[in-house]
Short mmCIF file of C-alpha atoms and ligand atoms in Angstrom, two decimals:
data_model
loop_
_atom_site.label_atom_id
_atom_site.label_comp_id
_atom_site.label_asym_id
_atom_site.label_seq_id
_atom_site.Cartn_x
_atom_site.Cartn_y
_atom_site.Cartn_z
CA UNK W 1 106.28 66.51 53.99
CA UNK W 2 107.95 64.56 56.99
CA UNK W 3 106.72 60.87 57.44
CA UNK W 4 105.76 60.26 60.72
CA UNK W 5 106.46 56.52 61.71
CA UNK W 6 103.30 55.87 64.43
CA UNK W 7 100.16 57.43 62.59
CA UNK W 8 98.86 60.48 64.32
CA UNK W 9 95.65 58.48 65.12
CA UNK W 10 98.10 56.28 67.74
CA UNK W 11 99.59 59.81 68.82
CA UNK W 12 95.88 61.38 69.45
CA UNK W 13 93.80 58.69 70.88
CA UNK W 14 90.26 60.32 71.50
CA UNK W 15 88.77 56.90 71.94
CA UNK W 16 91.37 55.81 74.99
CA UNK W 17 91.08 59.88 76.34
CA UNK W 18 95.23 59.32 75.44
CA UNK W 19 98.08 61.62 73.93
CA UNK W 20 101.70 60.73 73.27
CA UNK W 21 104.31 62.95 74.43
CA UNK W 22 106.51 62.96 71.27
CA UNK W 23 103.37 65.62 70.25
CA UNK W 24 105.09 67.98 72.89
CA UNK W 25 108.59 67.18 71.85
CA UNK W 26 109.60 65.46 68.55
CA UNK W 27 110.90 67.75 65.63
CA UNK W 28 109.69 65.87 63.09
CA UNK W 29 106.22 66.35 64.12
CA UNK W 30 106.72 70.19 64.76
CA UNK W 31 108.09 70.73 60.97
CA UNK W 32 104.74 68.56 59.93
CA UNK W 33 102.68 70.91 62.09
CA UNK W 34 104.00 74.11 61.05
CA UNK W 35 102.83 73.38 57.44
CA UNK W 36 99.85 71.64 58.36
CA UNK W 37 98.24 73.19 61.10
CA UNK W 38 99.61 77.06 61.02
CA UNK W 39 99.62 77.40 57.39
CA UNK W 40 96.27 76.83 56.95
CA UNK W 41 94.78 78.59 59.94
CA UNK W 42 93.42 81.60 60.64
CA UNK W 43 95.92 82.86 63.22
CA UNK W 44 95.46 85.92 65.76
CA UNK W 45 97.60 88.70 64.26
CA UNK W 46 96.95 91.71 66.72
CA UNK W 47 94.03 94.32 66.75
CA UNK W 48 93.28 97.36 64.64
CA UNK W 49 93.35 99.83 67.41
CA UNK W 50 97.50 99.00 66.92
CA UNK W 51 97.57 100.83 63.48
CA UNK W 52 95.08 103.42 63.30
CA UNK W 53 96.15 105.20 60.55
CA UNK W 54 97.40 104.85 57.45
CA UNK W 55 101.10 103.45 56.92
CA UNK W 56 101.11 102.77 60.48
CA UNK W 57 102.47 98.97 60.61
CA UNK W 58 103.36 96.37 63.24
CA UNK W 59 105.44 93.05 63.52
CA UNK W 60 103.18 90.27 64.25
CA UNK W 61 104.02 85.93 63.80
CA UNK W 62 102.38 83.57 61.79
CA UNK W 63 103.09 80.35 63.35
CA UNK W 64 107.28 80.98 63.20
CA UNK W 65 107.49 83.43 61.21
CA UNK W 66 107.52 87.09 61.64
CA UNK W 67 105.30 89.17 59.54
CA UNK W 68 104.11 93.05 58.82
CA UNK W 69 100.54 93.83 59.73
CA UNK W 70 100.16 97.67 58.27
CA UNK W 71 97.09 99.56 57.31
CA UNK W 72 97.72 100.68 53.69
CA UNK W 73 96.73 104.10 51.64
CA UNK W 74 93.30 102.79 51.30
CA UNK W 75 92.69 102.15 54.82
CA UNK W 76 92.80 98.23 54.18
CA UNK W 77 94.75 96.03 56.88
CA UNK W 78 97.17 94.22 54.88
CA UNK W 79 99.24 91.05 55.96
CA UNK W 80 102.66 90.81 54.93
CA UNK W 81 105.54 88.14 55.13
CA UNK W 82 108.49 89.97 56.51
CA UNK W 83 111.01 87.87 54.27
CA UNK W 84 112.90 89.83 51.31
CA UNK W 85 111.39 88.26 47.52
CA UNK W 86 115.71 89.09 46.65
CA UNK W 87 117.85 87.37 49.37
CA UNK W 88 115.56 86.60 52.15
CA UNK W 89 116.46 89.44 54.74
CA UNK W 90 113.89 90.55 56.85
CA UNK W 91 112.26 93.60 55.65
CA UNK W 92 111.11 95.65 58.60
CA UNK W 93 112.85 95.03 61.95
CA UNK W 94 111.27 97.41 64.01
CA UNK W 95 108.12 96.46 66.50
CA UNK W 96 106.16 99.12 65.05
CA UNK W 97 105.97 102.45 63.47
CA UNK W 98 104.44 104.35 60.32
CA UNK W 99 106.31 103.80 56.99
CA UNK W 100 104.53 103.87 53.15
CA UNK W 101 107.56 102.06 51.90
CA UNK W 102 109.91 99.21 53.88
CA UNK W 103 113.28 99.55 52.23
CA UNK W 104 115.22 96.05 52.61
CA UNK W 105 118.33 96.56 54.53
CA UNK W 106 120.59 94.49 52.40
CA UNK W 107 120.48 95.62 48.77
CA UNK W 108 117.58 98.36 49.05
CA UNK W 109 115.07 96.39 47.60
CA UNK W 110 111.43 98.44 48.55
CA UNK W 111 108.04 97.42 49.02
CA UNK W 112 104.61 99.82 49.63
CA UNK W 113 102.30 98.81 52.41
CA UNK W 114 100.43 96.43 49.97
CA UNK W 115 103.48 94.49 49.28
CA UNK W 116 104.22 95.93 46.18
CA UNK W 117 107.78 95.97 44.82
CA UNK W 118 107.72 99.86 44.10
CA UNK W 119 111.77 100.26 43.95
CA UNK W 120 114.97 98.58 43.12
CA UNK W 121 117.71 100.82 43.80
CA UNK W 122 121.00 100.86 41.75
CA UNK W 123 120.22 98.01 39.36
CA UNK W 124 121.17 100.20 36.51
CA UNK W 125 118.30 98.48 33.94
CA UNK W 126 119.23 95.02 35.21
CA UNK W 127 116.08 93.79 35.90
CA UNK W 128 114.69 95.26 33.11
CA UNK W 129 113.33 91.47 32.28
CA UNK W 130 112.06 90.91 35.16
CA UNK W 131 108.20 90.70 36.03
CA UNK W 132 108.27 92.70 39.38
CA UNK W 133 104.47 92.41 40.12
CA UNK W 134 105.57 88.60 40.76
CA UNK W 135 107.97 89.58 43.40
CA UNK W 136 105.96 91.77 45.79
CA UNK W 137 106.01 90.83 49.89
CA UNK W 138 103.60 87.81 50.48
CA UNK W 139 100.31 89.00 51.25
CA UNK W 140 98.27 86.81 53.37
CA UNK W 141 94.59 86.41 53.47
CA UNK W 142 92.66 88.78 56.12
CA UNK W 143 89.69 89.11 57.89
CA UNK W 144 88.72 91.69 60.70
CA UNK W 145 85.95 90.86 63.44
CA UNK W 146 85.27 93.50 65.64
CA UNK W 147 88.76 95.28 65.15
CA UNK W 148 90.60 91.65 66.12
CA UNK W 149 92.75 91.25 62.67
CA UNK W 150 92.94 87.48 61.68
CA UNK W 151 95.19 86.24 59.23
CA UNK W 152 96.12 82.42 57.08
CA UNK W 153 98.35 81.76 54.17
CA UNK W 154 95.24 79.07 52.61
CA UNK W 155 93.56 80.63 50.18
CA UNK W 156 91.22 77.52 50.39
CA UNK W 157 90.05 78.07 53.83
CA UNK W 158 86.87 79.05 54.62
CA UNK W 159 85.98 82.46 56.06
CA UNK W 160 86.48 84.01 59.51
CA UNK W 161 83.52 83.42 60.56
CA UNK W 162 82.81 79.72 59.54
CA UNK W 163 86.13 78.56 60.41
CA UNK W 164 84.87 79.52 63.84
CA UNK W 165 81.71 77.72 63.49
CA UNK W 166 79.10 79.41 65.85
CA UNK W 167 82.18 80.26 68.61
CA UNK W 168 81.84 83.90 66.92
CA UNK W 169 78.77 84.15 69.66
CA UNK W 170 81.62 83.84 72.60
CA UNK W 171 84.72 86.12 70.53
CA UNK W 172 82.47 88.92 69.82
CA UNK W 173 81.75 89.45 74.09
CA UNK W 174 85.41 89.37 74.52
CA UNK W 175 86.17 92.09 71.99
CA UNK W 176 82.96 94.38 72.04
CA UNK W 177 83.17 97.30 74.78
CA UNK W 178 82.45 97.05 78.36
CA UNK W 179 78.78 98.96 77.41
CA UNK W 180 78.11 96.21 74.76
CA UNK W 181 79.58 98.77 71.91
CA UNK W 182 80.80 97.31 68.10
CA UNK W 183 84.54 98.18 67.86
CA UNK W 184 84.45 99.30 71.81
CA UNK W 185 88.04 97.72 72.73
CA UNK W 186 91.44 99.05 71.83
CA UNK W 187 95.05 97.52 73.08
CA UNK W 188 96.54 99.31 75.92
CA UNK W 189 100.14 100.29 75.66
CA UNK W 190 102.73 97.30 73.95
CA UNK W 191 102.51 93.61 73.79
CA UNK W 192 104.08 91.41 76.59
CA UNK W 193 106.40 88.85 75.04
CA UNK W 194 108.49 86.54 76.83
CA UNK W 195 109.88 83.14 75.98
CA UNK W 196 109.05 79.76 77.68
CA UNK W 197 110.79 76.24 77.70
CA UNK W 198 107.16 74.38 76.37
CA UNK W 199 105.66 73.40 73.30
CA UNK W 200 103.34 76.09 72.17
CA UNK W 201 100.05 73.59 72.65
CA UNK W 202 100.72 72.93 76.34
CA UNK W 203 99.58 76.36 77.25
CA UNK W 204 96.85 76.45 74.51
CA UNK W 205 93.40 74.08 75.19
CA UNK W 206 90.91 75.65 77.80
CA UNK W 207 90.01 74.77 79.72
CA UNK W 208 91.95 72.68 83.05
CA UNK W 209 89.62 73.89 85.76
CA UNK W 210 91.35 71.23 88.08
CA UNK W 211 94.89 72.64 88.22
CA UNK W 212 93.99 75.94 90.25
CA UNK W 213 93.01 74.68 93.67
CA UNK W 214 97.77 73.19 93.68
CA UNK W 215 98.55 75.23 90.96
CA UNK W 216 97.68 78.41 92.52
CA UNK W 217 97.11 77.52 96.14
CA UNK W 218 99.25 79.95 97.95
CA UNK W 219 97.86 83.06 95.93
CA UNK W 220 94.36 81.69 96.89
CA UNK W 221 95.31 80.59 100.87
CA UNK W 222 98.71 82.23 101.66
CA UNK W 223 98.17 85.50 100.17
CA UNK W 224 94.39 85.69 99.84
CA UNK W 225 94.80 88.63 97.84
CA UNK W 226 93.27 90.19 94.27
CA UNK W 227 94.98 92.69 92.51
CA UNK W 228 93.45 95.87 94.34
CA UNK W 229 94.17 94.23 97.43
CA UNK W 230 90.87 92.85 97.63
CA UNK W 231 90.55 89.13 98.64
CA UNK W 232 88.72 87.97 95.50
CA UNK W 233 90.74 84.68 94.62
CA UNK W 234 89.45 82.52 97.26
CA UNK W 235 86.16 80.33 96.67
CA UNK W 236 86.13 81.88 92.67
CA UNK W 237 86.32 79.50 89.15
CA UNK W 238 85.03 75.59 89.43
CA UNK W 239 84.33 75.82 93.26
CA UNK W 240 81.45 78.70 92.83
CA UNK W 241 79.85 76.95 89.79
CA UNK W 242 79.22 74.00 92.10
CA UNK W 243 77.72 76.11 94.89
CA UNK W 244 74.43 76.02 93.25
CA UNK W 245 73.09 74.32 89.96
CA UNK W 246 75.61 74.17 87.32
CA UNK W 247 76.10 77.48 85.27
CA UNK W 248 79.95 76.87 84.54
CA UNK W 249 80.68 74.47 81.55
CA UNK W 250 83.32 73.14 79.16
CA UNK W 251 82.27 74.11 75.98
CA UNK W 252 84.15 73.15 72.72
CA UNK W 253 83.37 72.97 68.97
CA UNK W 254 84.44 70.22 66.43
CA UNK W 255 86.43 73.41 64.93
CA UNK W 256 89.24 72.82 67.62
CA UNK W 257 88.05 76.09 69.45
CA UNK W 258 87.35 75.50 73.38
CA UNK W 259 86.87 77.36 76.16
CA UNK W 260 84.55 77.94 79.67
CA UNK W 261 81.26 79.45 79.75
CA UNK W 262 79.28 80.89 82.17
CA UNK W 263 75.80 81.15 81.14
CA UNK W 264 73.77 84.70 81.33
CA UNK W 265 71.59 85.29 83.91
CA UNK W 266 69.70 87.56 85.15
CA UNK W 267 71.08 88.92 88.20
CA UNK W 268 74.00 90.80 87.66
CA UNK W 269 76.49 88.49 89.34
CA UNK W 270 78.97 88.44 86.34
CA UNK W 271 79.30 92.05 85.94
CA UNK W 272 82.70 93.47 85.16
CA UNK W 273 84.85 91.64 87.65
CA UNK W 274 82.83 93.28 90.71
CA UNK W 275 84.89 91.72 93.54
CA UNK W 276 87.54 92.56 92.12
CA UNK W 277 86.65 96.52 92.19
CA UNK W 278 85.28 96.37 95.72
CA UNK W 279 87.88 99.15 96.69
CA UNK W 280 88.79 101.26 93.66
CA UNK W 281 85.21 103.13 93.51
CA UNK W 282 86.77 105.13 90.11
CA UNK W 283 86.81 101.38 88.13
CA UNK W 284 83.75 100.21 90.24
CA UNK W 285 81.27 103.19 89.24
CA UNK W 286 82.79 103.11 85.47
CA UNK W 287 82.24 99.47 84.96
CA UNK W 288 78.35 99.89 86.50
CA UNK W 289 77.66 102.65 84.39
CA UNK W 290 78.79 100.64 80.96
CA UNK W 291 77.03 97.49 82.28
CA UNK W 292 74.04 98.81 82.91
CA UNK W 293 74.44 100.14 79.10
CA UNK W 294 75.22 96.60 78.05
CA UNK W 295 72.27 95.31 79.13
CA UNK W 296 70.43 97.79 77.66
CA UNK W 297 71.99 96.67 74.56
CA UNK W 298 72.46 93.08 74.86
CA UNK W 299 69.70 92.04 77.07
CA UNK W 300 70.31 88.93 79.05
CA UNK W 301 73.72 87.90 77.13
CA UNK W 302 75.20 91.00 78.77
CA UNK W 303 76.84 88.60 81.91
CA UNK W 304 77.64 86.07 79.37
CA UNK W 305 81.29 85.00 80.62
CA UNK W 306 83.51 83.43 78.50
CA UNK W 307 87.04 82.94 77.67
CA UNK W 308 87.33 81.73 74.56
CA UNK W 309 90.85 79.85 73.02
CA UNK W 310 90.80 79.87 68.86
CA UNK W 311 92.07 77.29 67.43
CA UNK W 312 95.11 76.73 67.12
CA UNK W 313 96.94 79.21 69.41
CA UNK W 314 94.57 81.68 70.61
CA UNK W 315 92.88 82.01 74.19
CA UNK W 316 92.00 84.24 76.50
CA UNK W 317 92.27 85.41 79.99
CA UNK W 318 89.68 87.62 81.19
CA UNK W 319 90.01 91.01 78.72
CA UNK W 320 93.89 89.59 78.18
CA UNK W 321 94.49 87.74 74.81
CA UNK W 322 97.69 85.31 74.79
CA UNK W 323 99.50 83.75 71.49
CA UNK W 324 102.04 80.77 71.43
CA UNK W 325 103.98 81.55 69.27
CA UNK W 326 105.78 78.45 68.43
CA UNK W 327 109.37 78.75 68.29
CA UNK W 328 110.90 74.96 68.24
CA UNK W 329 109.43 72.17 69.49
CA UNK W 330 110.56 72.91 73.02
CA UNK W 331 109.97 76.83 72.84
CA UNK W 332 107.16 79.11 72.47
CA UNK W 333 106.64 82.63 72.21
CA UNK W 334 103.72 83.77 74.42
CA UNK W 335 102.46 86.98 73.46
CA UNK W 336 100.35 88.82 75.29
CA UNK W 337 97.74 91.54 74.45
CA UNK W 338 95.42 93.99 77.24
CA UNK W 339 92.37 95.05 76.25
CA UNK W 340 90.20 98.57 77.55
CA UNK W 341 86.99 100.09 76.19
CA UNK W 342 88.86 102.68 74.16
CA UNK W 343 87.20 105.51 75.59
CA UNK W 344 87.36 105.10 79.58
CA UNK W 345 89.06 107.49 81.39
CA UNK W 346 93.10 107.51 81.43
CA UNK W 347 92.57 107.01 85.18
CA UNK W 348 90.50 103.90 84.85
CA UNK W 349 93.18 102.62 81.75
CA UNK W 350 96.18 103.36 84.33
CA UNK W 351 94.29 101.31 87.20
CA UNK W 352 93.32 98.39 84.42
CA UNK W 353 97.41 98.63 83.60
CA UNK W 354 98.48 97.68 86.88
CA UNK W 355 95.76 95.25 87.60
CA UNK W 356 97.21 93.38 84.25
CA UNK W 357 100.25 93.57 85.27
CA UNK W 358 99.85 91.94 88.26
CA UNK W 359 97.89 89.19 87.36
CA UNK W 360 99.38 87.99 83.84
CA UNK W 361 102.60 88.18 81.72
CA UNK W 362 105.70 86.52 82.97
CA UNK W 363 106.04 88.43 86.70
CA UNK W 364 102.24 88.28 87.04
CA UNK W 365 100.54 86.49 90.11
CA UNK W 366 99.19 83.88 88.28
CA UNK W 367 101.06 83.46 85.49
CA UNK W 368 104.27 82.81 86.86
CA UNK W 369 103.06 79.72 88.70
CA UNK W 370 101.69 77.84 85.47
CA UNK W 371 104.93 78.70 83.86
CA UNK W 372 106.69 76.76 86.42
CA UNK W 373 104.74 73.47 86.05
CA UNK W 374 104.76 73.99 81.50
CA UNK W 375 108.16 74.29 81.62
CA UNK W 376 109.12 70.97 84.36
CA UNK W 377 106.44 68.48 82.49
CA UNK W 378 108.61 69.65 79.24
CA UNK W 379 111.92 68.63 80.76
CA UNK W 380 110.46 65.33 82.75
CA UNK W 381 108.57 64.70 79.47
CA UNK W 382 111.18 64.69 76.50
CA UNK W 383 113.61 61.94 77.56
CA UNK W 384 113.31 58.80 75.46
CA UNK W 385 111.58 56.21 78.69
CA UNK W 386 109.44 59.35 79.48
CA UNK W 387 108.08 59.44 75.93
CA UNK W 388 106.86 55.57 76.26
CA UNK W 389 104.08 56.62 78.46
CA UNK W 390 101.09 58.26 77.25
CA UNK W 391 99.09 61.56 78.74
CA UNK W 392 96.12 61.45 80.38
CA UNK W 393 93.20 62.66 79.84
CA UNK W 394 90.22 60.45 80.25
CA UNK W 395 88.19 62.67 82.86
CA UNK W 396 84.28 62.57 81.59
CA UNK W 397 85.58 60.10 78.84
CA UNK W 398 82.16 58.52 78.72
CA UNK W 399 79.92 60.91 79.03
CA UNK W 400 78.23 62.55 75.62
CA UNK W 401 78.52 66.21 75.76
CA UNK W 402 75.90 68.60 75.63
CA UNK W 403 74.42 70.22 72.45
CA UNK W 404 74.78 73.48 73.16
CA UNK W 405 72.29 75.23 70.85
CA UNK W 406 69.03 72.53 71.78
CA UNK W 407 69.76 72.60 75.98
CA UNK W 408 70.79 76.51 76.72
CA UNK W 409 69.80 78.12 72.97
CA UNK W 410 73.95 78.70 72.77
CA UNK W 411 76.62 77.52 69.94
CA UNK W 412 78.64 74.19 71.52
CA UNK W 413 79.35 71.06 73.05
CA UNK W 414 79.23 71.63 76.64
CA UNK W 415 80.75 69.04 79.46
CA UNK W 416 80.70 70.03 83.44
CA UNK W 417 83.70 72.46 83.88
CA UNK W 418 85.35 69.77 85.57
CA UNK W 419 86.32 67.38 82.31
CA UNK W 420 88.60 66.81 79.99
CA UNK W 421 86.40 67.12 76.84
CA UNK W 422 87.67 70.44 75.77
CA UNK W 423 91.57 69.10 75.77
CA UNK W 424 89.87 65.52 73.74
CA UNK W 425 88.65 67.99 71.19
CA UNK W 426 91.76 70.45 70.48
CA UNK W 427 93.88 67.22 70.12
CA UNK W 428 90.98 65.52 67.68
CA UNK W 429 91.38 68.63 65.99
CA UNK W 430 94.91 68.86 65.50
CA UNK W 431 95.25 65.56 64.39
CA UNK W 432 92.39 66.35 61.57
CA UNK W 433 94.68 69.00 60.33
CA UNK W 434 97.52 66.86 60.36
CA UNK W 435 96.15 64.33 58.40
CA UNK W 436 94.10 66.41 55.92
CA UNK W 437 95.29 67.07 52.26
CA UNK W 438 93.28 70.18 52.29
CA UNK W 439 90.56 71.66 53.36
CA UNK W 440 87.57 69.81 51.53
CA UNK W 441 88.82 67.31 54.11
CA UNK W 442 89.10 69.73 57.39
CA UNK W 443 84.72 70.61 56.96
CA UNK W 444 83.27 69.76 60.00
CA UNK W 445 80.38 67.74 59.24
CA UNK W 446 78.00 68.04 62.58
CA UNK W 447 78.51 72.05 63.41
CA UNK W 448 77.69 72.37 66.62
CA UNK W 449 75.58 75.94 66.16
S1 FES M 501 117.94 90.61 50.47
FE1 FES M 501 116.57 92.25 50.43
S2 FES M 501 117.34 93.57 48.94
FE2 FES M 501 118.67 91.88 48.86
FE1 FE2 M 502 96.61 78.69 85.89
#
């Protein structure tokens, strides 16, 4: 383990609202965080609707490193690290495919979809010694929730669902079909991946409801255009929670998980992106029809609007799931997943396909600006009188949050969307897990669910 010289309590000060930029920058604290933060967490590894069938596999990361998520013989999604037990090749080097055996490229050692070393080619009874059930692929823990495939090398941790500690409430509307269905979601087409001159966690806390209005200001006022053409930017987010009493909040969890909810209601002012659909009647009509399903199903929770970010490297946008992937300090891997009910109509996937693509991924309307500001604080960040002065972030400092489950009968701590208590809470979380031993140590004591 790398000493770090300033304790991580100085480098994640909760009680002055404060974070050091070595966090963002210094190598020595990546290598710490890569053992202590992404081995023991349960990381985003893609979604079953990728590997339907049997022997059908797919590269995936766990914090830097690649692995193989496959669905083996018995239908079980297995999680492999894609690192040869012989030499250390990779094993598998394509993006995905269907295989029952990945053959090691180097000296031919094999491995089923479990792991298992089934073959060692042309040894001629030279490993007749050796034990080769303790040489297999390793297998990582796994957990599915609603199709979403979660992975973490800590055997210790606790499950899925309590390492998410009540925030299962917001995941499951993100990943449930438009019409309220279990399993309802699928991935359309490939994952987006492109590379970005950041530290993975600058992208990663949700929520920074203040950076829109500059951030995005000539897609809002220049342009004044939504994806279908429609002008649905303009007065949206932080500006139309204010417009009447607050329904918008902050909400975080002690777990590190944060994001911004919209409460239910019930009007049907949340429903499937409406606006947005104003002139595409196809998408309009299909997303009425499953809502008014929805509500049949879930009652009032049906316009519950959320966007929740899993700790550590998890959030969402809309239906759109992005990863950082780190990759270095200064690099991260941003990965980028669409989701569609799996059984619309091709037409309604192929409209949803462009409307992605126009919005997010690195040439997408939206994306492309935050990119622009992640990757200049990075460079006006890492230079040694740069790294003297703290970050900010002391907005609602004083104020107590929220408890969630008492005020609005929902899991959370929940701060006015405007406030910084979602970013306080990631970086009190990260510094928990870098100052555990284990995860006897990591138990949140005051769930807030
Ligand atoms: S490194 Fe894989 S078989 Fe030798
Ligand atoms: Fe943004």
């Amino acid at each position: 383990m790398v000493a770090i010289d300033r304790s991580t309590r100085k480098l994640v000060d909760m009680d002055a609202g404060t974070v050091s930029r070595e966090i963002f920058c210094n190598q020595d604290i990546y290598d710490q965080e890569m053992q202590q933060v992404f081995l023991r967490s349960w990381l985003f590894v893609g979604h079953e609707s990728q590997i339907p069938k049997p022997g059908d596999f797919m590269l995936s990361r766990m914090g830097e490193e690649s692995v193989i998520v496959t669905r083996d013989k018995q239908n079980q999604v297995q999680v492999l690290l894609n690192s040869c037990r012989h030499r250390g090749n990779l094993v598998c080097r394509y993006d995905q495919g269907n295989a029952t055996v990945f053959t090691c490229s180097f000296h031919g050692w094999s491995y089923d979809s479990t792991g298992a070393l089934v073959a060692l080619p042309y040894h001629d009874g030279g490993y007749n010694d050796m034990v080769k059930q303790d040489w297999g692929l390793a297998q990582a823990r796994v957990e599915t929730f609603q199709g979403s495939i979660w992975a973490t090398w800590d055997r210790a941790a606790p499950s899925f669902v309590d390492y998410l500690g009540g925030a299962e409430v917001y995941l499951r509307t993100q990943v449930l079909g438009t019409d309220g269905s279990d399993n309802g979601a699928e991935v359309l087409g490939g994952v987006v991946k492109w590379r970005l001159g950041c530290n993975w966690k600058v992208p990663c806390p949700d929520v920074d409801r203040t950076h829109g209005w500059i951030t995005h200001k000539s897609l809002n006022d220049a342009f004044g255009v939504g994806p279908t053409g429609f002008p649905v930017r303009r007065g949206q987010g932080g500006q139309r929670a204010y417009a009447g009493p607050p329904r918008s909040f902050c909400v975080a969890f002690p777990e590190g998980h944060t994001m911004g909810v919209t409460l239910p209601s019930e009007d049907d002012a949340n429903w499937g992106d409406a606006g947005v659909w104003a002139d595409k009647p196809i998408i309009r009509e299909y997303l009425r029809e499953k809502y008014e399903i929805r509500k049949r199903r879930l009652g009032k929770m049906a316009s519950l609007s959320v966007g929740p970010a899993i700790f550590p490297n998890e959030g969402w946008l809309g239906r759109v799931i992005r990863i950082m992937h780190p990759q270095g300090p200064l690099m991260t891997e941003i990965w980028t997943y669409f989701f569609v009910d799996k059984d619309a109509p091709q037409e309604v996937k192929d409209e949803l396909a462009f409307y992605y693509e126009r919005w997010y991924g690195p040439g997408g309307m939206t994306q492309q600006d935050d990119m622009e500001n992640w990757y200049n604080l990075t460079i006006a960040s890492k230079g040694p009188m740069a790294r003297t002065l703290d970050l900010n972030y002391q907005m609602r400092l004083s104020e107590s949050p929220i408890h969630g489950p008492s005020k609005f009968g929902l899991p959370g701590l929940f701060t006015p969307i405007y406030s910084d208590e979602n970013h306080r809470r990631f970086y009190r979380r990260w510094a928990e897990f870098m100052e555990a031993k284990d995860w006897d140590e990591l138990r949140v004591r005051e769930p807030a669910k």
